[in-house]
Amino acid sequence: MKSNEVSGGTLAYLGDAVWSLLIREYLIEKGYARPDDLQKISVKYVSAKAQAEIFTRLLEKSFFKEDEIDIYKRGRNYKSGSVPKNTDVQIYRVATGFEAILGYWHLEGKEERLGQLWEKVKTFMEV
């Protein structure tokens, strides 16, 4: 399966799983072991608000390439039909676009790009 064969929403769905796994592995590496601690701390990074902030910070640093911005727009503009109750629609759409990039990298085997993003993100994480 290639990224051009799936919707922006599907890329975001996959990207959400990729991001959650990165965060969970990172927290466990940091020594967190209790499931409720892991859950509480991970929300700080997997929430739509956190993802939108991460994307915005990296965008300001010109981290993303042109093709990645196109993928972001596919995810951002995907009409899911629902928005979480506690999240602003604009924030939710930015986060969905960010997740679409992650899903795109995963499907296209661009693990190096994912690693580059992760290294940048770790520099401003507070764990």
Tab-separated table of C-alpha atoms in Angstrom:
chain	number	residue	atom	x	y	z
A	1	MET	CA	0.000	0.000	0.000
A	2	LYS	CA	1.255	3.455	-0.916
A	3	SER	CA	0.338	6.803	0.569
A	4	ASN	CA	-1.349	7.980	-2.642
A	5	GLU	CA	-3.783	5.036	-2.408
A	6	VAL	CA	-5.315	6.106	0.908
A	7	SER	CA	-7.156	9.166	2.191
A	8	GLY	CA	-5.671	11.861	4.382
A	9	GLY	CA	-7.812	10.497	7.204
A	10	THR	CA	-6.338	7.026	6.806
A	11	LEU	CA	-2.816	8.453	6.845
A	12	ALA	CA	-3.698	10.331	10.038
A	13	TYR	CA	-5.156	7.174	11.610
A	14	LEU	CA	-1.914	5.320	10.935
A	15	GLY	CA	0.184	8.308	12.015
A	16	ASP	CA	-1.673	8.437	15.320
A	17	ALA	CA	-0.564	4.871	16.047
A	18	VAL	CA	3.037	5.614	15.027
A	19	TRP	CA	3.141	8.694	17.281
A	20	SER	CA	1.566	6.890	20.240
A	21	LEU	CA	4.135	4.109	19.989
A	22	LEU	CA	7.048	6.585	19.870
A	23	ILE	CA	5.756	8.409	22.941
A	24	ARG	CA	5.085	5.215	24.899
A	25	GLU	CA	8.511	3.765	24.146
A	26	TYR	CA	10.162	7.048	25.099
A	27	LEU	CA	8.356	7.235	28.451
A	28	ILE	CA	9.241	3.648	29.284
A	29	GLU	CA	12.891	4.350	28.387
A	30	LYS	CA	12.718	7.301	30.798
A	31	GLY	CA	11.762	4.898	33.584
A	32	TYR	CA	8.016	5.298	33.842
A	33	ALA	CA	6.423	1.931	34.546
A	34	ARG	CA	3.020	2.401	36.180
A	35	PRO	CA	0.238	2.332	33.574
A	36	ASP	CA	-1.667	5.259	35.084
A	37	ASP	CA	1.528	7.379	35.128
A	38	LEU	CA	2.237	6.426	31.534
A	39	GLN	CA	-1.281	7.362	30.501
A	40	LYS	CA	-1.285	10.730	32.282
A	41	ILE	CA	2.098	11.758	30.926
A	42	SER	CA	1.537	10.483	27.392
A	43	VAL	CA	-1.604	12.619	27.026
A	44	LYS	CA	0.656	15.678	27.174
A	45	TYR	CA	2.192	14.564	23.874
A	46	VAL	CA	-0.502	12.625	22.039
A	47	SER	CA	-3.328	15.118	22.504
A	48	ALA	CA	-4.439	17.181	19.523
A	49	LYS	CA	-3.265	20.343	21.285
A	50	ALA	CA	0.234	18.914	21.822
A	51	GLN	CA	0.488	17.619	18.268
A	52	ALA	CA	-0.645	20.956	16.834
A	53	GLU	CA	1.957	22.767	18.935
A	54	ILE	CA	4.715	20.373	17.831
A	55	PHE	CA	3.760	20.788	14.177
A	56	THR	CA	3.645	24.575	14.457
A	57	ARG	CA	7.039	24.770	16.171
A	58	LEU	CA	8.647	22.585	13.520
A	59	LEU	CA	6.920	24.447	10.690
A	60	GLU	CA	8.355	27.716	12.024
A	61	LYS	CA	11.809	26.119	11.810
A	62	SER	CA	11.168	25.069	8.170
A	63	PHE	CA	11.545	21.410	9.143
A	64	PHE	CA	8.996	20.042	6.670
A	65	LYS	CA	9.611	19.546	2.962
A	66	GLU	CA	7.166	20.635	0.272
A	67	ASP	CA	5.782	17.130	-0.333
A	68	GLU	CA	5.256	16.710	3.426
A	69	ILE	CA	3.288	19.962	3.578
A	70	ASP	CA	1.093	18.607	0.766
A	71	ILE	CA	0.444	15.478	2.860
A	72	TYR	CA	-0.241	17.671	5.892
A	73	LYS	CA	-2.886	19.540	3.886
A	74	ARG	CA	-4.500	16.256	2.804
A	75	GLY	CA	-4.824	15.242	6.444
A	76	ARG	CA	-5.855	18.667	7.669
A	77	ASN	CA	-8.550	19.023	5.037
A	78	TYR	CA	-9.987	15.528	5.459
A	79	LYS	CA	-13.601	15.767	6.592
A	80	SER	CA	-13.950	13.140	9.318
A	81	GLY	CA	-17.455	14.122	10.325
A	82	SER	CA	-16.550	14.348	14.001
A	83	VAL	CA	-14.358	16.427	16.280
A	84	PRO	CA	-13.505	15.579	19.884
A	85	LYS	CA	-15.624	17.499	22.371
A	86	ASN	CA	-12.732	19.112	24.222
A	87	THR	CA	-10.700	20.271	21.209
A	88	ASP	CA	-11.024	23.340	18.998
A	89	VAL	CA	-11.711	22.405	15.358
A	90	GLN	CA	-8.665	24.271	14.048
A	91	ILE	CA	-6.329	22.586	16.521
A	92	TYR	CA	-7.843	19.215	15.694
A	93	ARG	CA	-7.273	19.758	11.970
A	94	VAL	CA	-3.632	20.798	12.465
A	95	ALA	CA	-3.066	17.691	14.593
A	96	THR	CA	-4.729	15.518	11.963
A	97	GLY	CA	-2.420	16.971	9.330
A	98	PHE	CA	0.589	16.263	11.538
A	99	GLU	CA	-0.541	12.663	12.025
A	100	ALA	CA	-1.001	12.317	8.252
A	101	ILE	CA	2.680	13.196	7.762
A	102	LEU	CA	3.652	10.507	10.269
A	103	GLY	CA	1.447	7.960	8.498
A	104	TYR	CA	2.932	8.985	5.153
A	105	TRP	CA	6.476	8.476	6.401
A	106	HIS	CA	5.568	5.077	7.796
A	107	LEU	CA	3.868	3.844	4.615
A	108	GLU	CA	6.646	5.140	2.385
A	109	GLY	CA	9.394	3.652	4.578
A	110	LYS	CA	10.799	7.069	5.467
A	111	GLU	CA	11.900	6.023	8.924
A	112	GLU	CA	14.895	8.354	8.695
A	113	ARG	CA	12.555	11.365	8.485
A	114	LEU	CA	10.582	10.070	11.436
A	115	GLY	CA	13.841	9.775	13.368
A	116	GLN	CA	14.828	13.323	12.447
A	117	LEU	CA	11.475	14.613	13.661
A	118	TRP	CA	11.737	12.620	16.857
A	119	GLU	CA	15.196	13.992	17.646
A	120	LYS	CA	13.905	17.563	17.207
A	121	VAL	CA	10.814	16.895	19.336
A	122	LYS	CA	12.847	15.381	22.174
A	123	THR	CA	14.786	18.645	22.484
A	124	PHE	CA	11.668	20.462	23.631
A	125	MET	CA	9.835	17.708	25.523
A	126	GLU	CA	9.625	18.167	29.273
A	127	VAL	CA	9.930	14.559	30.459
